[in-house]
PDB file of C-alpha atoms and ligand atoms in Angstrom:
ATOM      1  CA  MET A   1     -56.394  25.120 -37.315  1.00 93.00           C
ATOM      2  CA  ILE A   2     -59.229  27.513 -37.667  1.00 98.00           C
ATOM      3  CA  TYR A   3     -60.177  26.782 -41.230  1.00 98.00           C
ATOM      4  CA  SER A   4     -60.537  22.978 -40.116  1.00 98.00           C
ATOM      5  CA  SER A   5     -62.510  23.927 -37.320  1.00 98.00           C
ATOM      6  CA  LEU A   6     -65.026  25.853 -39.585  1.00 98.00           C
ATOM      7  CA  LEU A   7     -65.074  23.092 -42.140  1.00 98.00           C
ATOM      8  CA  ASN A   8     -65.647  20.304 -39.316  1.00 97.00           C
ATOM      9  CA  ALA A   9     -68.472  22.223 -37.816  1.00 97.00           C
ATOM     10  CA  ARG A  10     -70.130  22.409 -41.054  1.00 95.00           C
ATOM     11  CA  GLN A  11     -69.641  18.759 -41.846  1.00 93.00           C
ATOM     12  CA  GLN A  12     -71.148  17.849 -38.474  1.00 94.00           C
ATOM     13  CA  GLY A  13     -74.014  20.175 -38.811  1.00 92.00           C
ATOM     14  CA  GLU A  14     -72.980  22.359 -36.091  1.00 96.00           C
ATOM     15  CA  LYS A  15     -73.626  26.162 -36.164  1.00 98.00           C
ATOM     16  CA  GLN A  16     -71.076  28.678 -34.880  1.00 98.00           C
ATOM     17  CA  LEU A  17     -71.031  32.191 -33.308  1.00 98.00           C
ATOM     18  CA  ALA A  18     -68.407  34.724 -33.651  1.00 98.00           C
ATOM     19  CA  VAL A  19     -68.159  37.687 -31.503  1.00 98.00           C
ATOM     20  CA  LEU A  20     -66.731  40.687 -33.274  1.00 98.00           C
ATOM     21  CA  ILE A  21     -64.574  43.117 -31.286  1.00 96.00           C
ATOM     22  CA  ASP A  22     -64.117  46.377 -32.944  1.00 93.00           C
ATOM     23  CA  PRO A  23     -61.611  48.247 -31.158  1.00 89.00           C
ATOM     24  CA  ASP A  24     -63.003  51.584 -32.714  1.00 87.00           C
ATOM     25  CA  LYS A  25     -66.190  51.116 -30.643  1.00 88.00           C
ATOM     26  CA  THR A  26     -65.176  49.382 -27.420  1.00 89.00           C
ATOM     27  CA  ASN A  27     -63.087  49.714 -24.379  1.00 92.00           C
ATOM     28  CA  ARG A  28     -60.970  47.682 -21.862  1.00 94.00           C
ATOM     29  CA  LYS A  29     -63.919  47.050 -19.567  1.00 95.00           C
ATOM     30  CA  ALA A  30     -66.269  45.986 -22.184  1.00 94.00           C
ATOM     31  CA  ILE A  31     -63.741  43.583 -23.850  1.00 95.00           C
ATOM     32  CA  ILE A  32     -63.156  42.096 -20.380  1.00 97.00           C
ATOM     33  CA  ARG A  33     -66.916  41.647 -19.780  1.00 97.00           C
ATOM     34  CA  LEU A  34     -67.487  39.959 -23.216  1.00 97.00           C
ATOM     35  CA  CYS A  35     -64.579  37.538 -22.630  1.00 98.00           C
ATOM     36  CA  GLU A  36     -66.130  36.550 -19.364  1.00 98.00           C
ATOM     37  CA  LEU A  37     -69.428  35.857 -20.931  1.00 98.00           C
ATOM     38  CA  ALA A  38     -67.905  34.260 -24.091  1.00 98.00           C
ATOM     39  CA  ASN A  39     -65.675  31.886 -21.872  1.00 98.00           C
ATOM     40  CA  GLU A  40     -68.788  30.518 -20.226  1.00 97.00           C
ATOM     41  CA  GLY A  41     -69.471  28.852 -23.717  1.00 95.00           C
ATOM     42  CA  GLY A  42     -71.316  28.835 -26.865  1.00 96.00           C
ATOM     43  CA  VAL A  43     -68.784  31.086 -28.668  1.00 98.00           C
ATOM     44  CA  SER A  44     -66.463  29.694 -31.233  1.00 98.00           C
ATOM     45  CA  TYR A  45     -64.301  32.645 -32.082  1.00 98.00           C
ATOM     46  CA  PHE A  46     -63.560  36.147 -31.496  1.00 98.00           C
ATOM     47  CA  LEU A  47     -63.384  38.215 -34.670  1.00 98.00           C
ATOM     48  CA  TRP A  48     -61.237  41.431 -34.258  1.00 97.00           C
ATOM     49  CA  GLY A  49     -60.889  44.352 -36.552  1.00 95.00           C
ATOM     50  CA  GLY A  50     -62.343  47.848 -37.326  1.00 91.00           C
ATOM     51  CA  SER A  51     -62.096  50.769 -39.682  1.00 91.00           C
ATOM     52  CA  LEU A  52     -59.692  53.076 -38.060  1.00 92.00           C
ATOM     53  CA  VAL A  53     -57.540  51.065 -35.826  1.00 89.00           C
ATOM     54  CA  ASN A  54     -53.796  51.576 -35.916  1.00 89.00           C
ATOM     55  CA  GLU A  55     -51.030  49.115 -35.018  1.00 91.00           C
ATOM     56  CA  THR A  56     -50.432  50.426 -31.507  1.00 91.00           C
ATOM     57  CA  GLN A  57     -54.136  49.994 -30.590  1.00 89.00           C
ATOM     58  CA  ALA A  58     -54.109  46.634 -32.520  1.00 90.00           C
ATOM     59  CA  GLU A  59     -51.493  45.247 -30.420  1.00 94.00           C
ATOM     60  CA  TYR A  60     -52.764  46.628 -27.075  1.00 94.00           C
ATOM     61  CA  TYR A  61     -56.320  45.350 -27.615  1.00 94.00           C
ATOM     62  CA  LEU A  62     -55.238  41.997 -28.964  1.00 96.00           C
ATOM     63  CA  SER A  63     -52.975  41.391 -25.743  1.00 97.00           C
ATOM     64  CA  LEU A  64     -55.913  42.306 -23.768  1.00 96.00           C
ATOM     65  CA  LEU A  65     -58.148  39.810 -25.476  1.00 97.00           C
ATOM     66  CA  ARG A  66     -55.450  37.209 -25.349  1.00 97.00           C
ATOM     67  CA  ALA A  67     -55.062  37.605 -21.472  1.00 98.00           C
ATOM     68  CA  HIS A  68     -58.726  37.052 -21.012  1.00 98.00           C
ATOM     69  CA  THR A  69     -59.898  34.226 -23.323  1.00 98.00           C
ATOM     70  CA  GLN A  70     -58.455  31.097 -24.665  1.00 98.00           C
ATOM     71  CA  LEU A  71     -60.831  31.118 -27.576  1.00 98.00           C
ATOM     72  CA  PRO A  72     -59.432  31.384 -31.047  1.00 98.00           C
ATOM     73  CA  ILE A  73     -58.991  35.113 -32.479  1.00 98.00           C
ATOM     74  CA  ILE A  74     -59.510  35.633 -36.077  1.00 98.00           C
ATOM     75  CA  LEU A  75     -58.431  38.824 -37.590  1.00 98.00           C
ATOM     76  CA  PHE A  76     -61.139  40.628 -39.604  1.00 98.00           C
ATOM     77  CA  PRO A  77     -58.865  43.605 -40.713  1.00 97.00           C
ATOM     78  CA  GLY A  78     -60.201  46.839 -41.991  1.00 95.00           C
ATOM     79  CA  SER A  79     -56.632  47.719 -43.105  1.00 95.00           C
ATOM     80  CA  ILE A  80     -53.019  46.461 -43.280  1.00 96.00           C
ATOM     81  CA  TYR A  81     -52.388  48.154 -39.942  1.00 95.00           C
ATOM     82  CA  GLN A  82     -54.479  45.608 -38.190  1.00 95.00           C
ATOM     83  CA  LEU A  83     -52.221  42.616 -38.818  1.00 97.00           C
ATOM     84  CA  SER A  84     -50.678  40.958 -35.742  1.00 96.00           C
ATOM     85  CA  ALA A  85     -49.079  37.732 -34.788  1.00 97.00           C
ATOM     86  CA  GLN A  86     -51.096  37.574 -31.638  1.00 97.00           C
ATOM     87  CA  ALA A  87     -53.870  36.335 -33.589  1.00 97.00           C
ATOM     88  CA  ASP A  88     -54.641  32.768 -34.546  1.00 98.00           C
ATOM     89  CA  ALA A  89     -55.750  33.318 -38.063  1.00 98.00           C
ATOM     90  CA  LEU A  90     -56.649  36.024 -40.593  1.00 98.00           C
ATOM     91  CA  LEU A  91     -59.614  36.236 -42.976  1.00 98.00           C
ATOM     92  CA  PHE A  92     -57.767  37.381 -45.969  1.00 98.00           C
ATOM     93  CA  LEU A  93     -60.527  39.382 -47.440  1.00 98.00           C
ATOM     94  CA  SER A  94     -61.084  40.000 -51.053  1.00 98.00           C
ATOM     95  CA  MET A  95     -64.125  42.458 -51.486  1.00 98.00           C
ATOM     96  CA  ILE A  96     -65.712  40.714 -54.374  1.00 98.00           C
ATOM     97  CA  SER A  97     -69.040  42.717 -54.040  1.00 98.00           C
ATOM     98  CA  GLY A  98     -67.072  45.835 -54.795  1.00 98.00           C
ATOM     99  CA  ARG A  99     -65.073  47.080 -57.763  1.00 98.00           C
ATOM    100  CA  ASN A 100     -62.205  48.791 -55.820  1.00 98.00           C
ATOM    101  CA  PRO A 101     -59.082  47.228 -56.983  1.00 98.00           C
ATOM    102  CA  GLU A 102     -57.170  48.100 -53.739  1.00 98.00           C
ATOM    103  CA  LEU A 103     -59.592  45.821 -51.899  1.00 98.00           C
ATOM    104  CA  LEU A 104     -59.446  43.080 -54.446  1.00 98.00           C
ATOM    105  CA  ILE A 105     -55.715  42.848 -54.761  1.00 98.00           C
ATOM    106  CA  GLY A 106     -53.859  46.106 -54.068  1.00 98.00           C
ATOM    107  CA  GLN A 107     -53.747  46.035 -50.191  1.00 98.00           C
ATOM    108  CA  HIS A 108     -53.199  42.279 -50.285  1.00 98.00           C
ATOM    109  CA  VAL A 109     -49.835  42.667 -52.181  1.00 98.00           C
ATOM    110  CA  LEU A 110     -48.731  45.084 -49.379  1.00 98.00           C
ATOM    111  CA  ALA A 111     -49.877  42.750 -46.590  1.00 98.00           C
ATOM    112  CA  ALA A 112     -48.646  39.423 -47.777  1.00 98.00           C
ATOM    113  CA  PRO A 113     -45.109  39.579 -46.870  1.00 98.00           C
ATOM    114  CA  ARG A 114     -46.008  40.802 -43.461  1.00 97.00           C
ATOM    115  CA  ILE A 115     -48.509  37.931 -43.114  1.00 98.00           C
ATOM    116  CA  LYS A 116     -45.834  35.453 -44.132  1.00 98.00           C
ATOM    117  CA  ARG A 117     -43.462  36.717 -41.498  1.00 97.00           C
ATOM    118  CA  MET A 118     -46.175  36.435 -38.783  1.00 97.00           C
ATOM    119  CA  GLN A 119     -46.918  32.957 -39.926  1.00 94.00           C
ATOM    120  CA  LEU A 120     -50.633  33.551 -39.607  1.00 96.00           C
ATOM    121  CA  GLU A 121     -53.141  31.037 -40.821  1.00 98.00           C
ATOM    122  CA  VAL A 122     -54.529  32.449 -43.901  1.00 98.00           C
ATOM    123  CA  ILE A 123     -58.131  32.058 -44.786  1.00 98.00           C
ATOM    124  CA  PRO A 124     -58.953  33.346 -48.327  1.00 98.00           C
ATOM    125  CA  THR A 125     -62.210  34.841 -48.087  1.00 98.00           C
ATOM    126  CA  GLY A 126     -64.572  36.260 -50.536  1.00 98.00           C
ATOM    127  CA  TYR A 127     -66.104  39.245 -48.834  1.00 98.00           C
ATOM    128  CA  MET A 128     -69.564  40.505 -49.917  1.00 98.00           C
ATOM    129  CA  TYR A 129     -71.001  43.667 -48.731  1.00 98.00           C
ATOM    130  CA  ILE A 130     -74.897  43.646 -49.015  1.00 98.00           C
ATOM    131  CA  ASP A 131     -77.121  46.539 -48.549  1.00 98.00           C
ATOM    132  CA  GLY A 132     -78.607  46.760 -44.880  1.00 98.00           C
ATOM    133  CA  GLY A 133     -80.756  49.785 -45.366  1.00 98.00           C
ATOM    134  CA  ASN A 134     -78.325  52.492 -43.935  1.00 97.00           C
ATOM    135  CA  ALA A 135     -74.919  53.962 -44.679  1.00 96.00           C
ATOM    136  CA  THR A 136     -72.169  51.994 -42.772  1.00 94.00           C
ATOM    137  CA  SER A 137     -68.368  52.362 -42.225  1.00 95.00           C
ATOM    138  CA  VAL A 138     -67.703  49.562 -44.554  1.00 96.00           C
ATOM    139  CA  GLY A 139     -69.447  51.095 -47.525  1.00 95.00           C
ATOM    140  CA  TYR A 140     -67.862  54.588 -46.833  1.00 96.00           C
ATOM    141  CA  MET A 141     -64.274  53.329 -45.976  1.00 96.00           C
ATOM    142  CA  SER A 142     -64.351  50.813 -48.887  1.00 97.00           C
ATOM    143  CA  ASN A 143     -65.718  53.398 -51.400  1.00 97.00           C
ATOM    144  CA  THR A 144     -67.817  50.516 -52.766  1.00 97.00           C
ATOM    145  CA  GLN A 145     -71.592  50.067 -53.466  1.00 97.00           C
ATOM    146  CA  PRO A 146     -73.420  47.154 -51.635  1.00 98.00           C
ATOM    147  CA  ILE A 147     -75.153  44.435 -53.446  1.00 98.00           C
ATOM    148  CA  PRO A 148     -78.848  45.707 -53.365  1.00 98.00           C
ATOM    149  CA  ALA A 149     -80.726  43.672 -50.723  1.00 98.00           C
ATOM    150  CA  ASP A 150     -83.373  42.545 -53.185  1.00 97.00           C
ATOM    151  CA  LYS A 151     -80.942  41.178 -55.833  1.00 98.00           C
ATOM    152  CA  PRO A 152     -80.125  37.650 -54.571  1.00 98.00           C
ATOM    153  CA  GLU A 153     -79.290  36.675 -57.967  1.00 98.00           C
ATOM    154  CA  ILE A 154     -76.268  39.121 -58.066  1.00 98.00           C
ATOM    155  CA  ALA A 155     -75.078  37.841 -54.681  1.00 98.00           C
ATOM    156  CA  ARG A 156     -75.460  34.293 -55.999  1.00 98.00           C
ATOM    157  CA  ALA A 157     -73.299  35.021 -59.021  1.00 98.00           C
ATOM    158  CA  THR A 158     -70.753  36.884 -56.983  1.00 98.00           C
ATOM    159  CA  ALA A 159     -70.386  34.118 -54.542  1.00 98.00           C
ATOM    160  CA  LEU A 160     -70.141  31.463 -57.282  1.00 98.00           C
ATOM    161  CA  ALA A 161     -67.419  33.768 -59.024  1.00 98.00           C
ATOM    162  CA  GLY A 162     -65.661  33.922 -55.532  1.00 98.00           C
ATOM    163  CA  LYS A 163     -65.721  30.037 -55.329  1.00 98.00           C
ATOM    164  CA  TYR A 164     -64.098  29.678 -58.780  1.00 98.00           C
ATOM    165  CA  LEU A 165     -61.469  32.205 -57.753  1.00 98.00           C
ATOM    166  CA  GLY A 166     -60.701  29.914 -54.976  1.00 98.00           C
ATOM    167  CA  HIS A 167     -61.796  31.649 -51.904  1.00 98.00           C
ATOM    168  CA  ARG A 168     -62.281  29.065 -48.992  1.00 98.00           C
ATOM    169  CA  ALA A 169     -65.020  30.883 -47.334  1.00 98.00           C
ATOM    170  CA  ILE A 170     -67.702  33.536 -48.121  1.00 98.00           C
ATOM    171  CA  TYR A 171     -68.594  36.297 -45.702  1.00 99.00           C
ATOM    172  CA  LEU A 172     -71.949  38.214 -46.298  1.00 98.00           C
ATOM    173  CA  ASP A 173     -72.022  41.274 -44.443  1.00 98.00           C
ATOM    174  CA  ALA A 174     -74.652  44.047 -44.064  1.00 98.00           C
ATOM    175  CA  GLY A 175     -72.186  46.105 -42.198  1.00 97.00           C
ATOM    176  CA  SER A 176     -71.670  46.795 -38.726  1.00 96.00           C
ATOM    177  CA  GLY A 177     -74.828  48.431 -37.271  1.00 96.00           C
ATOM    178  CA  ALA A 178     -76.864  47.598 -40.279  1.00 98.00           C
ATOM    179  CA  LEU A 179     -80.422  48.472 -39.981  1.00 98.00           C
ATOM    180  CA  ARG A 180     -81.553  45.151 -41.680  1.00 98.00           C
ATOM    181  CA  PRO A 181     -79.385  41.829 -41.456  1.00 98.00           C
ATOM    182  CA  VAL A 182     -78.868  39.956 -44.556  1.00 98.00           C
ATOM    183  CA  SER A 183     -82.149  38.325 -45.706  1.00 98.00           C
ATOM    184  CA  GLN A 184     -82.937  34.629 -45.631  1.00 98.00           C
ATOM    185  CA  ALA A 185     -83.480  34.801 -49.510  1.00 98.00           C
ATOM    186  CA  MET A 186     -79.951  36.311 -50.079  1.00 98.00           C
ATOM    187  CA  ILE A 187     -78.174  33.681 -47.691  1.00 98.00           C
ATOM    188  CA  LYS A 188     -80.197  30.680 -49.324  1.00 98.00           C
ATOM    189  CA  ALA A 189     -79.224  31.806 -52.721  1.00 98.00           C
ATOM    190  CA  VAL A 190     -75.702  31.995 -51.929  1.00 98.00           C
ATOM    191  CA  ARG A 191     -75.707  28.802 -49.982  1.00 98.00           C
ATOM    192  CA  THR A 192     -76.865  26.907 -53.026  1.00 97.00           C
ATOM    193  CA  GLU A 193     -73.791  28.104 -55.011  1.00 97.00           C
ATOM    194  CA  ILE A 194     -70.936  27.466 -52.750  1.00 98.00           C
ATOM    195  CA  ASP A 195     -71.134  23.635 -51.902  1.00 93.00           C
ATOM    196  CA  ASP A 196     -69.186  22.994 -48.814  1.00 93.00           C
ATOM    197  CA  LEU A 197     -67.445  26.503 -48.199  1.00 98.00           C
ATOM    198  CA  PRO A 198     -68.225  27.778 -44.951  1.00 98.00           C
ATOM    199  CA  LEU A 199     -70.708  30.601 -45.067  1.00 98.00           C
ATOM    200  CA  ILE A 200     -70.091  33.490 -42.498  1.00 98.00           C
ATOM    201  CA  VAL A 201     -72.981  36.108 -42.077  1.00 99.00           C
ATOM    202  CA  GLY A 202     -73.026  39.264 -40.153  1.00 98.00           C
ATOM    203  CA  GLY A 203     -74.083  42.780 -39.909  1.00 98.00           C
ATOM    204  CA  GLY A 204     -77.214  44.101 -37.909  1.00 98.00           C
ATOM    205  CA  ILE A 205     -78.017  40.791 -36.034  1.00 98.00           C
ATOM    206  CA  ARG A 206     -79.637  41.891 -32.723  1.00 98.00           C
ATOM    207  CA  SER A 207     -81.964  39.350 -31.759  1.00 98.00           C
ATOM    208  CA  GLN A 208     -82.416  35.690 -31.225  1.00 98.00           C
ATOM    209  CA  GLU A 209     -84.877  35.556 -34.082  1.00 98.00           C
ATOM    210  CA  GLN A 210     -82.439  37.322 -36.496  1.00 98.00           C
ATOM    211  CA  ALA A 211     -79.771  34.830 -35.395  1.00 98.00           C
ATOM    212  CA  ALA A 212     -82.098  31.910 -35.861  1.00 98.00           C
ATOM    213  CA  ALA A 213     -83.301  33.279 -39.215  1.00 98.00           C
ATOM    214  CA  ALA A 214     -79.455  33.394 -40.651  1.00 98.00           C
ATOM    215  CA  LEU A 215     -78.581  30.211 -39.486  1.00 98.00           C
ATOM    216  CA  GLU A 216     -81.866  28.416 -40.757  1.00 97.00           C
ATOM    217  CA  ALA A 217     -81.207  30.017 -44.112  1.00 98.00           C
ATOM    218  CA  GLY A 218     -77.765  28.299 -44.379  1.00 97.00           C
ATOM    219  CA  ALA A 219     -75.143  30.519 -42.469  1.00 98.00           C
ATOM    220  CA  ASP A 220     -72.678  28.211 -40.778  1.00 98.00           C
ATOM    221  CA  CYS A 221     -71.205  30.980 -38.498  1.00 98.00           C
ATOM    222  CA  ILE A 222     -72.862  34.280 -37.596  1.00 98.00           C
ATOM    223  CA  VAL A 223     -71.023  37.238 -36.513  1.00 98.00           C
ATOM    224  CA  VAL A 224     -72.318  39.677 -33.936  1.00 98.00           C
ATOM    225  CA  GLY A 225     -70.656  42.906 -32.829  1.00 98.00           C
ATOM    226  CA  ASN A 226     -72.683  46.044 -32.331  1.00 96.00           C
ATOM    227  CA  SER A 227     -75.431  44.527 -30.392  1.00 97.00           C
ATOM    228  CA  LEU A 228     -73.092  42.917 -27.828  1.00 97.00           C
ATOM    229  CA  GLU A 229     -71.134  46.109 -27.554  1.00 95.00           C
ATOM    230  CA  GLU A 230     -74.270  47.756 -26.499  1.00 94.00           C
ATOM    231  CA  GLN A 231     -75.549  44.768 -24.330  1.00 96.00           C
ATOM    232  CA  PRO A 232     -73.189  42.136 -23.467  1.00 96.00           C
ATOM    233  CA  GLU A 233     -75.707  40.333 -21.453  1.00 96.00           C
ATOM    234  CA  LEU A 234     -77.468  39.237 -24.632  1.00 97.00           C
ATOM    235  CA  LEU A 235     -74.468  36.846 -25.515  1.00 98.00           C
ATOM    236  CA  PRO A 236     -75.768  33.780 -23.429  1.00 98.00           C
ATOM    237  CA  SER A 237     -79.347  33.909 -25.317  1.00 97.00           C
ATOM    238  CA  LEU A 238     -77.732  34.229 -28.801  1.00 98.00           C
ATOM    239  CA  ALA A 239     -75.316  31.416 -27.870  1.00 98.00           C
ATOM    240  CA  ALA A 240     -78.265  29.304 -26.776  1.00 97.00           C
ATOM    241  CA  VAL A 241     -79.871  29.812 -30.348  1.00 97.00           C
ATOM    242  CA  VAL A 242     -76.773  28.815 -32.103  1.00 97.00           C
ATOM    243  CA  LYS A 243     -76.483  25.644 -30.029  1.00 96.00           C
ATOM    244  CA  GLY A 244     -80.278  24.885 -30.262  1.00 94.00           C
ATOM    245  CA  MET A 245     -79.809  24.988 -34.175  1.00 90.00           C
ATOM    246  CA  ALA A 246     -77.042  22.578 -34.321  1.00 76.00           C
ATOM    247  CA  LEU A 247     -79.127  20.141 -32.488  1.00 67.00           C
ATOM    248  CA  GLN A 248     -81.867  20.194 -35.131  1.00 65.00           C
ATOM    249  CA  PRO A 249     -81.787  17.397 -37.775  1.00 54.00           C
TER     250      PRO A 249
HETATM  251  C1  1GP B 301     -69.821  43.499 -39.286  1.00 71.81           C
HETATM  252  O1  1GP B 301     -70.708  41.469 -39.520  1.00 71.81           O
HETATM  253  C2  1GP B 301     -70.108  42.361 -38.622  1.00 71.81           C
HETATM  254  O2  1GP B 301     -68.775  43.511 -40.230  1.00 71.81           O
HETATM  255  C3  1GP B 301     -70.972  42.513 -37.433  1.00 71.81           C
HETATM  256  O3  1GP B 301     -72.070  43.412 -37.484  1.00 71.81           O
HETATM  257  O4  1GP B 301     -71.669  44.850 -35.432  1.00 71.81           O
HETATM  258  O5  1GP B 301     -73.904  44.767 -36.780  1.00 71.81           O
HETATM  259  O6  1GP B 301     -73.235  43.004 -35.338  1.00 71.81           O
HETATM  260  P1  1GP B 301     -72.653  44.016 -36.160  1.00 71.81           P
END
């Protein structure tokens, strides 16, 4: 079970790296190359999802991923068209930073019977969009405003509400291609409120320093997409940072 592996890693002080494959931005060759690099070690999961992907593309790219890696695949869906039984688990995202009812409950009602039929492992996740200094697809597509980057107290209260609502994980996301990743102050503020819930952080992480900063502040799992799409060869160095952080007391 994927959720147990997130929890176990947290309990054992291990940090994790997830590679995001966004089918809107990638191609066959790039996916195969990322799989080769990820299979060498240091990657815990593939996250899979995008803004515009339809069902046909979803199945095609998931089969491709399945054929080239044994690593767990977690759906990070941008819409109900991105559900697939080929994945191992689903982040059942409720966009708790926003006030769009469709992304708090509406789409979930449409998705739930399909998810049940697919027998996917469901991980209820409080998803929080944090301002990363630029307009991103998530902001535009979700029709929501991000939490301002200099308001950790709002992020903190939102994460606490997410925990009380029963979410099993919190995802702080500056959005794919963010100019600035989520700050350490924001990550620390959220970490203090959510006890042992796994904290996933992504958006705009491009360097070893940024990866280390997020993990040091309290992220359990970082998600990297854009920078690996541009430069897949960065993967081993990012994986080394994640592994190194786990070894620290
Ligand atoms: C976006 O958190 C992910 O939802 C990853 O962001 O593509 O900027 O790495 P990047």
